[in-house]
Amino acid sequence: MTTSLSQRLQAELTGLKDSGLLIHPRVLDQANRARTSVDGQQVVNLASNNYLGFADHPALKEKAEAYLRQWGAGAGAVRTIAGTLRIHEDFEEQLAQFKHTGSALVLQSGFTTNQGVLGTLLKDGDLVVSDELNHASIIDGLRLAKATKKVFKHADMQDLERVLQENDTDGLKLVVTDGVFSMDGDIAHLDRIVTIARRYGAVTYVDDAHGSGVLGEAGRGTVHHFGFDHADDVIQVGTLSKAWGVVGGYAAGHHDLRQLLINRARPYLFSTAQPPAVVGALSAALELVQSDPSFMERLWDNTRFFKAELHTLGFDIMGSQTPITPVLFGETETAFEASRQLFREGIFAVGLGFPTVPRGQARIRNIVTAEHTREDLEKALAAYGKVGKALGTI
Ligand SMILES: *Cc1c(COP(=O)(O)O)cnc(C)c1O
């Protein structure tokens, strides 16, 4: 007998519920700021990706409003038909200058950027080598590619070299890595990755979602941090939704890459351009981070303080090097319980368990932002101390 829709939905939901994976997202009652209200309670927010505090920044909202008034609520079409407004082109020029890449193309999100770029670039006979901890959007992007796909052990350079050695091809070779890994907060060893990739004639592809606006001068990103921003054999993609506070994705690199993507990337060809208000807000974000170094300074001051104090309390922060600060609890249920207890203490921090992270490594992922005050972080640390002791973690 044919499966009915309700049978399918119930079977799927029951499966999720039984394995403890059914999600009920908490709801913010106010804008996403360092202090906000979640499910009716005032909290210190350690759960966002709002690194620079731009999501609700007046400068972004002002330029968004100006672009909205002048250019309209929507772009009106996909980019290739009639949706490319002057402000789209100007913003891409601004972004390319910021990234030192010669050109940049903006897509609807970081997720679609990986699909668009990997799906366009890779062909039958090519080789793509991907870090095992790469983001889901890279994994999905690679599903669209006909190339031979191989995975190397996380941040393991010997394993990367082994895979390149064992899988020679006349086609294009691409080594794909996150710039900053989203669950552990470690930085990719780009210096070594690019060197090894070059030894085998491979191009390096960096998804810098968590590095852009966080690492490098004025937040130029992980590729700039390692000095490869002018390199034509390093492709940078990323998101405009984390540190940049709004939404969108980009691919930055050689002019010919942009030209090819305009002609072939399916999200560019078949999905509508970003609305003007988004472009305005993003343009203001790039201006702000370059004119005012205090955002980056506060982000890193807060990061160093919070990490050091958690360490002193006795928590395992898993070697993270960036504002992403995991706190290890071990079992999924412990991490989820810690998150609930922290919430009762007025701290919003989300627990992550298997399959998002490996079994036995359930954690709470905190992201420190430029907007947190010392007082916010001290409140969070006091709560962590209390909860960690109650659960026997410290
Ligand atoms: C968040 C993230 C994305 C997705 O970006 P969106 O703009 O939110 O779609 C892609 N890659 C990595 C590594 C990410 O962390």
GROMACS .gro file of C-alpha atoms in nm, residues 61-72:
model
   12
   61LYS     CA    1   2.032   4.942   0.986
   62GLU     CA    2   2.072   5.300   0.865
   63LYS     CA    3   2.231   5.203   0.533
   64ALA     CA    4   1.984   4.916   0.493
   65GLU     CA    5   1.703   5.167   0.531
   66ALA     CA    6   1.859   5.410   0.283
   67TYR     CA    7   1.901   5.136   0.021
   68LEU     CA    8   1.551   5.008   0.090
   69ARG     CA    9   1.405   5.353   0.024
   70GLN     CA   10   1.609   5.423  -0.287
   71TRP     CA   11   1.630   5.077  -0.445
   72GLY     CA   12   1.318   4.902  -0.325
   0.00000   0.00000   0.00000
